[in-house]
Tab-separated table of C-alpha atoms and ligand atoms in Angstrom:
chain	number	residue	atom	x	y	z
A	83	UNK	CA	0.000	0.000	0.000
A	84	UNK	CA	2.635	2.277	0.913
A	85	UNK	CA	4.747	1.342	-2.275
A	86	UNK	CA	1.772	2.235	-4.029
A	87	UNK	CA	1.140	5.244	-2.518
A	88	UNK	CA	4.879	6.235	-3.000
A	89	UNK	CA	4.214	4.933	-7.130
A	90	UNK	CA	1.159	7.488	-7.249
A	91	UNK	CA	3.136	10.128	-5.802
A	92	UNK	CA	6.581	9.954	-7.709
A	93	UNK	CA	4.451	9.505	-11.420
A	94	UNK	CA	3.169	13.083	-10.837
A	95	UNK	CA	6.679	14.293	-12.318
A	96	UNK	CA	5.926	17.523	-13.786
A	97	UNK	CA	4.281	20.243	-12.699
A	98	UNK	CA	2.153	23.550	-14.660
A	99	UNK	CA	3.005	26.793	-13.667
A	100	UNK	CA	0.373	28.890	-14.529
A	101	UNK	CA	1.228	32.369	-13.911
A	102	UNK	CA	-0.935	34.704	-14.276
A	103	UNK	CA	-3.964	32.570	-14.156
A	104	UNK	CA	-6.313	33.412	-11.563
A	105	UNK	CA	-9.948	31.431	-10.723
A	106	UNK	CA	-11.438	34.296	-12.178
A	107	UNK	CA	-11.250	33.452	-15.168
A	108	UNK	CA	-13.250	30.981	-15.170
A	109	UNK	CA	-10.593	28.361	-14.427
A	110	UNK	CA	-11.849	24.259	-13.682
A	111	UNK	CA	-10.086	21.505	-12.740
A	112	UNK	CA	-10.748	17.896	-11.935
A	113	UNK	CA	-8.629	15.010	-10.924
A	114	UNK	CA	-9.002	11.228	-11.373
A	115	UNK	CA	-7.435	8.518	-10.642
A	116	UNK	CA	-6.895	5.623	-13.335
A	117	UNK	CA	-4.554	3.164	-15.020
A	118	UNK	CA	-2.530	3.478	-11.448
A	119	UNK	CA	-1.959	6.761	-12.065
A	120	UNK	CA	-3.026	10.578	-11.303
A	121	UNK	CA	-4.614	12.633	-13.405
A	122	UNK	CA	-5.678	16.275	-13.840
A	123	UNK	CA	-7.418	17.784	-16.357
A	124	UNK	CA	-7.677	21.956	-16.281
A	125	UNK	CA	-10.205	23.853	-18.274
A	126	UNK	CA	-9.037	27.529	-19.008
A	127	UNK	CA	-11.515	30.405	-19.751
A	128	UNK	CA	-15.115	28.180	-20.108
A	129	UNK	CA	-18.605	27.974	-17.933
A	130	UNK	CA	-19.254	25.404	-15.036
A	131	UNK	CA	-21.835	23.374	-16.935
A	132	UNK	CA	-19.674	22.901	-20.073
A	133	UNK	CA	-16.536	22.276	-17.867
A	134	UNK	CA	-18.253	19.724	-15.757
A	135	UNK	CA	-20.086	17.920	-19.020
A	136	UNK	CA	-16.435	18.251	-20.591
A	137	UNK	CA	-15.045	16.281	-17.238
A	138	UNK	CA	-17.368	13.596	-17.898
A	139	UNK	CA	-17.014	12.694	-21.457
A	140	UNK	CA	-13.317	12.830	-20.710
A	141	UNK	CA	-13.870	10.658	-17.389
A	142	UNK	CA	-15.382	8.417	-20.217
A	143	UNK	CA	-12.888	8.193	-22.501
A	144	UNK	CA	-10.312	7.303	-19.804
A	145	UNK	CA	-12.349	4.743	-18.761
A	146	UNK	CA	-12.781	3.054	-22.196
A	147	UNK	CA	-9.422	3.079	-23.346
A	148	UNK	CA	-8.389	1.686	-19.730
A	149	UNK	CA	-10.854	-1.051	-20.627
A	150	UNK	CA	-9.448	-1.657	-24.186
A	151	UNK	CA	-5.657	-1.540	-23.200
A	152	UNK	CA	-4.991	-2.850	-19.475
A	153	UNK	CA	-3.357	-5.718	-19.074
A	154	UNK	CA	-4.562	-5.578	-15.809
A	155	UNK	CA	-8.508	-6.250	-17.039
A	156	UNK	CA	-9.254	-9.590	-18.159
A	157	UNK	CA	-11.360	-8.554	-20.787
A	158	UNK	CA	-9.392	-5.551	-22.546
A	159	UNK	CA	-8.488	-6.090	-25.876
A	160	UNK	CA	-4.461	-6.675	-24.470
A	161	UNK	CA	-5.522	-9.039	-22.309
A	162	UNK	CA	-7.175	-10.894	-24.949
A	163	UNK	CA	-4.450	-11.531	-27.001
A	164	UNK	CA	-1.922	-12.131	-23.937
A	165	UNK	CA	-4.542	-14.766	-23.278
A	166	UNK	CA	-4.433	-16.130	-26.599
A	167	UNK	CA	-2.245	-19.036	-26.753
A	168	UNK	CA	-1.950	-18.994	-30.219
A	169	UNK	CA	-5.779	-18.315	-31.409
A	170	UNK	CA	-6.530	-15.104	-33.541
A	171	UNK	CA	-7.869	-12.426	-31.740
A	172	UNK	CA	-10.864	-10.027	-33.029
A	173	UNK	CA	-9.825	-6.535	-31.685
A	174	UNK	CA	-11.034	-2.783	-32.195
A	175	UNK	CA	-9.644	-0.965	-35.002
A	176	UNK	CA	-8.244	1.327	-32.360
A	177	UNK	CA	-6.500	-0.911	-30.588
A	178	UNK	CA	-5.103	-2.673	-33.931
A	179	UNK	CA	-4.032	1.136	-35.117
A	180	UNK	CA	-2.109	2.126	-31.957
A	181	UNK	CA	-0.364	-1.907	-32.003
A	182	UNK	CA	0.602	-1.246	-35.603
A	183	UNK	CA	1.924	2.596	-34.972
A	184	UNK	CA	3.797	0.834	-31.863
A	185	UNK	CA	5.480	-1.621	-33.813
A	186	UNK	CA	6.626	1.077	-36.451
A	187	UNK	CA	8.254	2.964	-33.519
A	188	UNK	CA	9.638	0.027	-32.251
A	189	UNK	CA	11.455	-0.431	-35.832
A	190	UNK	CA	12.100	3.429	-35.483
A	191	UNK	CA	14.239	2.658	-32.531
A	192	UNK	CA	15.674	-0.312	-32.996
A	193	UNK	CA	13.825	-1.985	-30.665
A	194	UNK	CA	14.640	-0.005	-27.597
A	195	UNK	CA	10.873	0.589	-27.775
A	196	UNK	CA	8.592	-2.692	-27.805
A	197	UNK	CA	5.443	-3.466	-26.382
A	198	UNK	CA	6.289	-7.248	-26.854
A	199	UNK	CA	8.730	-6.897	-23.577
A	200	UNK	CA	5.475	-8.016	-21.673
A	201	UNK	CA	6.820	-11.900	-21.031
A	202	UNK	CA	9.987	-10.043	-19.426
A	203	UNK	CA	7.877	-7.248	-17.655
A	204	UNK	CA	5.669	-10.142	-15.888
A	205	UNK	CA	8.693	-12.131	-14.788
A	206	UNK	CA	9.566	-8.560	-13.141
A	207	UNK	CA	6.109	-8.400	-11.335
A	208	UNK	CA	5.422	-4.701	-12.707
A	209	UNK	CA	2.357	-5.898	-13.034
A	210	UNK	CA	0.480	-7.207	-10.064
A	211	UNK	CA	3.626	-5.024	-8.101
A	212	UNK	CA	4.418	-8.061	-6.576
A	213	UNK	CA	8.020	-7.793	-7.470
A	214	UNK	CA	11.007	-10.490	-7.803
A	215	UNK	CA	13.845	-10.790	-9.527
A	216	UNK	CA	14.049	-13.593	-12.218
A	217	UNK	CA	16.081	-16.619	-12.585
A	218	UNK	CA	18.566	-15.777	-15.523
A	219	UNK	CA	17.619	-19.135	-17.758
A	220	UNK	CA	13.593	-17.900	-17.265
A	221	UNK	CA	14.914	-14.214	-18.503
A	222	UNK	CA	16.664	-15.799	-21.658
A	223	UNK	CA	13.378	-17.980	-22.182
A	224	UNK	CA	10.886	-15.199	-22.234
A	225	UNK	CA	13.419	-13.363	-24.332
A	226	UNK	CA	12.347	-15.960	-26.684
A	227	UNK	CA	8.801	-15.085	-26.824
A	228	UNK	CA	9.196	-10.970	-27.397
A	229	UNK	CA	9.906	-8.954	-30.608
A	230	UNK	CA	7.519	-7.603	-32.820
A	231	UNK	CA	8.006	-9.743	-35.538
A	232	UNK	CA	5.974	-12.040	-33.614
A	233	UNK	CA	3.226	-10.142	-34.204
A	234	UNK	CA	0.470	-11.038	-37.212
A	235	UNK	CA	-2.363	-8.521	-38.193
A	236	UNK	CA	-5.190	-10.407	-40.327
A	237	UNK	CA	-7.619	-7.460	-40.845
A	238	UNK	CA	-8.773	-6.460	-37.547
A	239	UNK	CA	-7.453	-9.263	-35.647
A	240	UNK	CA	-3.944	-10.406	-34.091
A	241	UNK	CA	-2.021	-13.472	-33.835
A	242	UNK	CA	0.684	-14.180	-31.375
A	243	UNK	CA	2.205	-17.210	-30.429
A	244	UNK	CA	2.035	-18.762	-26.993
A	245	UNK	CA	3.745	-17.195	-23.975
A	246	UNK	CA	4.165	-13.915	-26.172
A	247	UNK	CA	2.315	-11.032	-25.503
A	248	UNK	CA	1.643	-6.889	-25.482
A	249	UNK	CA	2.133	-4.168	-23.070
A	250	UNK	CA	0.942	-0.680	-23.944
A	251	UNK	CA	2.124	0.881	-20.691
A	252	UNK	CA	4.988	3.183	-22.696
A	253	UNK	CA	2.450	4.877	-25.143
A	254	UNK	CA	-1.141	4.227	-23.740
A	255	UNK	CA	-0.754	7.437	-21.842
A	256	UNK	CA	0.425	9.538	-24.648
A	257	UNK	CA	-2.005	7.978	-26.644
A	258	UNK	CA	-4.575	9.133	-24.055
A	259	UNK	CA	-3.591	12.514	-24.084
A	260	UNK	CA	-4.231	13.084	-27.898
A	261	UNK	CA	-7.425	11.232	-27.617
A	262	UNK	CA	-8.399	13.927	-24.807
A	263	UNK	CA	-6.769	16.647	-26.669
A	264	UNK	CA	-9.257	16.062	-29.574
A	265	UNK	CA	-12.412	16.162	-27.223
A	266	UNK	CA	-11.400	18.829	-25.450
A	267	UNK	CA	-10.158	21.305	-28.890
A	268	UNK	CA	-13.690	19.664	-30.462
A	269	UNK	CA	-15.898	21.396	-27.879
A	270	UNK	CA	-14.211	24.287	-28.117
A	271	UNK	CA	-11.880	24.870	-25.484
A	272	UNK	CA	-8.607	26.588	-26.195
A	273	UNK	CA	-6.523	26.529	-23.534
A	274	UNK	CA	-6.183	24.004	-21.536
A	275	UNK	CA	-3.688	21.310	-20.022
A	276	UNK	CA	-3.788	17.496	-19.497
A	277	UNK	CA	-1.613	15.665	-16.935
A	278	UNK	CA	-1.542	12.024	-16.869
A	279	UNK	CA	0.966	11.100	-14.552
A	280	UNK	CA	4.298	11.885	-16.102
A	281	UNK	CA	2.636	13.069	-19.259
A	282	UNK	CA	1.519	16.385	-19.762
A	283	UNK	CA	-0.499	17.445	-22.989
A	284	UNK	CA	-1.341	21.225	-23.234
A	285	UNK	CA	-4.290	22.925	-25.025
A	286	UNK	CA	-3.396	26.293	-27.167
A	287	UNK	CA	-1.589	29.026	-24.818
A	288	UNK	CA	-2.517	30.405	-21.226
A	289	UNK	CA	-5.378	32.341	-21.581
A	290	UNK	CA	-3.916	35.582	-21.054
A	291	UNK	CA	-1.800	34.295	-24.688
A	292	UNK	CA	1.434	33.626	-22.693
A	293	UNK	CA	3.507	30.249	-23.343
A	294	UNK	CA	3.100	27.449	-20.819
A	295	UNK	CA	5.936	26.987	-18.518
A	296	UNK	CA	6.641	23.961	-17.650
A	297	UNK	CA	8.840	22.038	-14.816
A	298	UNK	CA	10.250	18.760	-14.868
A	299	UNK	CA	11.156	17.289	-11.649
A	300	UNK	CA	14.036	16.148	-10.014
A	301	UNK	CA	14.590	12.594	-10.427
A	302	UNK	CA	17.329	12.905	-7.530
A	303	UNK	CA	14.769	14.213	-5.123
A	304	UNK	CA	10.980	14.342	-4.864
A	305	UNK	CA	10.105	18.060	-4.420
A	306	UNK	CA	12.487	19.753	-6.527
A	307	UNK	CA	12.225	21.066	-10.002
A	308	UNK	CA	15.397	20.479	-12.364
A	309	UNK	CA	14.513	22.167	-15.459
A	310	UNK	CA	12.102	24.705	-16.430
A	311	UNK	CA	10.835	26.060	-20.164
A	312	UNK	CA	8.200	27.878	-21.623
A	313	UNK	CA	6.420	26.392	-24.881
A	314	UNK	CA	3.185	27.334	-26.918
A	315	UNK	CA	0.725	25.471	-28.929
A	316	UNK	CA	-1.138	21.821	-28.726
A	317	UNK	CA	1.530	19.850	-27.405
A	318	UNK	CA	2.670	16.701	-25.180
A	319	UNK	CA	5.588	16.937	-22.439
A	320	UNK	CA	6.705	13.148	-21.804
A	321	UNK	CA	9.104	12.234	-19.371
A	322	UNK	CA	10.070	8.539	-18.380
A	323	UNK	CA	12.283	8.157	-15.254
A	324	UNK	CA	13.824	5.325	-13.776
A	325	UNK	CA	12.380	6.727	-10.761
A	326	UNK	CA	8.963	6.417	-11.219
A	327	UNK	CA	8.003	3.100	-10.117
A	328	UNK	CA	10.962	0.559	-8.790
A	329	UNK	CA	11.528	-1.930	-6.296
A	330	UNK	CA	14.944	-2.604	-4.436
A	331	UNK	CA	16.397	-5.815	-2.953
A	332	UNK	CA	19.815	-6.081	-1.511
A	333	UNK	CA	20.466	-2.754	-1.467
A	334	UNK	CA	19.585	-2.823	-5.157
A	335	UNK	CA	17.220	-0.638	-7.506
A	336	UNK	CA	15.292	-2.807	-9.935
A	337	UNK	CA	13.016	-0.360	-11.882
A	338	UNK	CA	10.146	-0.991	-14.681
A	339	UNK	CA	11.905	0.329	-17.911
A	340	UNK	CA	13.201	-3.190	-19.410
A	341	UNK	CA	16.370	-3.338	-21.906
A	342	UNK	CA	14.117	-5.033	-24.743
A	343	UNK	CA	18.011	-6.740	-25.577
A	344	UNK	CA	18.625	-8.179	-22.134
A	345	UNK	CA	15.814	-8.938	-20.214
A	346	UNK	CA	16.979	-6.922	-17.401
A	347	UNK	CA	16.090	-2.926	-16.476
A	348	UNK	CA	17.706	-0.885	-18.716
A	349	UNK	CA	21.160	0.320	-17.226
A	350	UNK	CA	21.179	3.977	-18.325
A	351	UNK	CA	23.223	6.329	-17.734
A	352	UNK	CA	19.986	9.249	-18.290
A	353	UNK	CA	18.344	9.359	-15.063
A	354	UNK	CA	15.190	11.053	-17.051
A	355	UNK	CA	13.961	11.724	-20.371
A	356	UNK	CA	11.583	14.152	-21.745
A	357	UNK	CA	10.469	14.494	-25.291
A	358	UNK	CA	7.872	17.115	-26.075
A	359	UNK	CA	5.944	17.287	-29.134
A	360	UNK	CA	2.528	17.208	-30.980
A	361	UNK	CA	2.345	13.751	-31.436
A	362	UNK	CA	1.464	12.294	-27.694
A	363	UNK	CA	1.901	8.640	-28.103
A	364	UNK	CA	5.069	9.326	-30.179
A	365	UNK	CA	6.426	11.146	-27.224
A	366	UNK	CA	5.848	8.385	-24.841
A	367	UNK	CA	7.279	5.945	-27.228
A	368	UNK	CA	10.201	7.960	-27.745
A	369	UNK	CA	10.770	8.924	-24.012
A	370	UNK	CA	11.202	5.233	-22.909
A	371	UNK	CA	13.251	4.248	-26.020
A	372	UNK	CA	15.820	7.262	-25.174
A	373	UNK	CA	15.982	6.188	-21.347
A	374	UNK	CA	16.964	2.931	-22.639
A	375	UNK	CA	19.799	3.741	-25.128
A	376	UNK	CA	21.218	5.956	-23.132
A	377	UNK	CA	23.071	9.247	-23.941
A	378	UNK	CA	25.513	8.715	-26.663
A	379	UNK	CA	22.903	6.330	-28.108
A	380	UNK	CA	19.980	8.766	-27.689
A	381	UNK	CA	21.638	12.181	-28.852
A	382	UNK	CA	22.849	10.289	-32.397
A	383	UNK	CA	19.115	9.097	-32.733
A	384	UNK	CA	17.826	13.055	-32.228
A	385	UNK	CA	20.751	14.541	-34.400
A	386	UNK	CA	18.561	13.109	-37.053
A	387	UNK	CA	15.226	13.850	-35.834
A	388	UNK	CA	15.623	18.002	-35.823
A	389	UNK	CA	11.697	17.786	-35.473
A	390	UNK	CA	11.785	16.525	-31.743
A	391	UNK	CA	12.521	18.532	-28.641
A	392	UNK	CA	14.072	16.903	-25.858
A	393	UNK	CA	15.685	17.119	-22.171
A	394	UNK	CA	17.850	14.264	-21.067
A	395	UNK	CA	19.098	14.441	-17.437
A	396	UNK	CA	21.848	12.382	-16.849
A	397	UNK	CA	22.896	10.008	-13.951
A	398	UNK	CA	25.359	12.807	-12.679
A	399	UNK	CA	22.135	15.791	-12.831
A	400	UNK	CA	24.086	17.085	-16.325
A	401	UNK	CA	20.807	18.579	-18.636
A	402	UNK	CA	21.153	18.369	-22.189
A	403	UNK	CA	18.670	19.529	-24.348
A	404	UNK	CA	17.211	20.518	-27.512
A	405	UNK	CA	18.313	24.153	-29.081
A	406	UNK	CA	14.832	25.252	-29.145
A	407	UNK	CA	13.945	25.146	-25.948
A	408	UNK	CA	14.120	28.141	-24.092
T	616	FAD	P1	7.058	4.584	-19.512
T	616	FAD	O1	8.542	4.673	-19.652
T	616	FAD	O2	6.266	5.337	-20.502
T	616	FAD	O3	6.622	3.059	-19.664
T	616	FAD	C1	7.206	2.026	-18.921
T	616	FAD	C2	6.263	0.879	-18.915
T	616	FAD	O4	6.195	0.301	-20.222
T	616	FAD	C3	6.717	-0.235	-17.987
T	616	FAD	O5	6.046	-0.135	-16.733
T	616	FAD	C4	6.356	-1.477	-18.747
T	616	FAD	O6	5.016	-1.802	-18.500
T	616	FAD	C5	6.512	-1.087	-20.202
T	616	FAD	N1	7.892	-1.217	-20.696
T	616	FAD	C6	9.040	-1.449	-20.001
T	616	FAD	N2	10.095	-1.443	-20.827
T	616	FAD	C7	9.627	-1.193	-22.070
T	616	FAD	C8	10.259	-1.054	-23.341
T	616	FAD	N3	11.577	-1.148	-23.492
T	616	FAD	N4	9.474	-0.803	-24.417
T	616	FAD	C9	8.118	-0.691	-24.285
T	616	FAD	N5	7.468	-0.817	-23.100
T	616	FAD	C10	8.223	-1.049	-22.002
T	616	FAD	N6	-0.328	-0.204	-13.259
T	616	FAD	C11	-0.773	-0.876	-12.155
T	616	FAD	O7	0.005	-1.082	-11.243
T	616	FAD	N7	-2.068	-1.262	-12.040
T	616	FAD	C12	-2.966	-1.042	-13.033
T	616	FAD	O8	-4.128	-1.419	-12.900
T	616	FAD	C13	-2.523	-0.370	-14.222
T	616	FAD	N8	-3.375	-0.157	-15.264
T	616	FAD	C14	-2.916	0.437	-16.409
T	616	FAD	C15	-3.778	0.556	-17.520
T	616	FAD	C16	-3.328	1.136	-18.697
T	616	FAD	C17	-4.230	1.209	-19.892
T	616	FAD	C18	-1.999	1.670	-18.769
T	616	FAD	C19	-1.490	2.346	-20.005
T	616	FAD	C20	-1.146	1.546	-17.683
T	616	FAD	C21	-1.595	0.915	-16.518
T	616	FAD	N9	-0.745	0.728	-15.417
T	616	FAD	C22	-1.184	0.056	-14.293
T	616	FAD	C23	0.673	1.038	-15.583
T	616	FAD	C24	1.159	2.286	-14.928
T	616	FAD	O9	0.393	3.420	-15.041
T	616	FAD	C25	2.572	2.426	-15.476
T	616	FAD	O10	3.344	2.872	-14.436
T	616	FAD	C26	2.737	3.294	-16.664
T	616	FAD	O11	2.046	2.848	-17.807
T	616	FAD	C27	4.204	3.419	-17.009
T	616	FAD	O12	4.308	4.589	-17.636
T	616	FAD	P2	5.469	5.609	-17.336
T	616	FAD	O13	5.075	6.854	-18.025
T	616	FAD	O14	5.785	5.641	-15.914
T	616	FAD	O15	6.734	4.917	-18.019
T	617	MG	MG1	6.742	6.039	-22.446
């Protein structure tokens, strides 16, 4: 419970700074608390009724993609196929579009991103958080059982072979965000911001037409702020972190972002990634894939990606980040 409690409050990594904002201006917030995680959405510059209908279509749409991605819920569409043994699957078109724009990220990256890790992830106990740490032969076995190519659309179903499996816990979020993004920007709200746990997706500009300004937290210590910058315009602020949900045995941190390659968490030297751009689910995908190459690895990946903005933080508190940030 307490490990839990500590989970919920480390994955609230970032935090708005809305200055200049004041609660009359019509200002609405309301928090929730799904997929084990935190989340806040603020309303900028609209009436009660609207904000409150607004909350609940978004409440909603949390709750349905929860229900179609879990692997927690015995009946989601990921927990179908993990199920599976073998047998086709029948699955949303959503859920076959965000599988198939995973597994082209998880080319993208060389595999440093992949949703197939789940075999590896369960060994782990991220799952039920009932943590150990595996025997190295049942590592190398479920090794045997992950990478995409394992993977067969027919239409709108999936095949995977026994013991293999998905986990959309690196880009569900994200993927969230865009989907709330949409609902919000549909009914006419302009400024606005999203947090989902360590993701933060932002609506237009502050209503008073000022950039955001955004924080990202310390991953070295729980109330501090290590990096602050102002952006405008519909986008997501990603940040995966080592730190955000771990357990440690023997004096020794085991954390929940696996090396796809070994089986084992990924020993990077970044002690935190953030990617922002307009693309949610891309930035989610992208933050864990960084955290997992690791610097050298991660800053040759963006030298040819121009398009995406970035802060690493690494292992000794160093920040490097994109140019454009300011
Ligand atoms: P990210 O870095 O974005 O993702 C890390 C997560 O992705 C890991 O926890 C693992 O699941 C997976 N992963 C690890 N390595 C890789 C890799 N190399 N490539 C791809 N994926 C990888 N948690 C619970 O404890 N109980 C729940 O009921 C629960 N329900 C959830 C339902 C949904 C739909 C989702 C999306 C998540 C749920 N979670 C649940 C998970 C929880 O919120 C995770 O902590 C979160 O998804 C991890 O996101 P992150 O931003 O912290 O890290
Ligand atoms: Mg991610």
């Amino acid at each position: 419970m307490i490990k839990k409690a500590l989970s919920i409050i480390l994955s609230v990594i970032m935090l708005l700074l809305c200055f200049g904002c004041n609660t009359g201006e019509r200002v609405f917030s309301k928090t929730f608390f799904a997929m084990d995680t935190m989340m806040k959405i603020t309303l900028y510059d609209v009436d009660e009724v609207m904000a409150n209908q607004l909350f609940s279509i978004c409440y909603d749409e949390i709750l349905r993609e929860e229900n179609l991605f879990s692997v927690n819920i015995a009946a989601s569409d990921i927990s179908r196929i993990n199920a599976s043994k073998g047998d086709n699957v029948t699955l949303s078109q959503e859920t076959v579009l965000i599988i198939k724009k995973a597994v082209s990220l998880s080319k993208l990256t060389d595999g440093a991103f992949d949703i197939t890790v789940y075999p590896v992830v369960k060994l782990w106990g991220f799952y039920g958080n009932e943590y150990s740490i595996p025997e190295s032969d049942d590592i190398i076995k479920a090794l045997g059982f992950t990478g995409s190519k394992n993977i067969e659309f027919l239409g709108n179903s999936v095949r995977m072979p026994k013991n293999s499996g998905i986990d959309l816990g690196a880009i569900a979020k994200g993927y969230l965000g865009d989907r709330l993004k949409s609902i919000i920007k549909e009914n006419g709200v302009e400024s606005a911001v999203i947090s989902l746990g360590g993701n933060i997706t932002l609506i237009g500009d502050k209503p008073n037409g000022e950039p955001w300004s955004v924080a990202i937290k310390s991953p070295f210590s729980q109330n501090e702020f290590i990096y602050e910058f102002l952006i405008s315009g519909d986008l997501s602020v990603v940040t995966s972190g080592a730190y955000e949900r771990y357990f440690e045995k023997n004096g020794k941190i085991y954390h929940h972002i696996i090396d796809p390659d070994t089986g084992y968490p990924a020993e990077s030297d970044l002690a935190s990634v953030t990617v922002i751009g307009e693309d949610g689910a891309i930035c989610d995908a992208l933050s864990t894939a960084l955290f997992v190459m690791g610097k050298e690895e991660a800053l040759t990946f963006l030298s040819q990606r121009e398009e995406i903005s970035y802060v690493l933080v690494s292992n000794g508190g160093e920040i490097t980040k994109s140019e454009n940030l300011s």
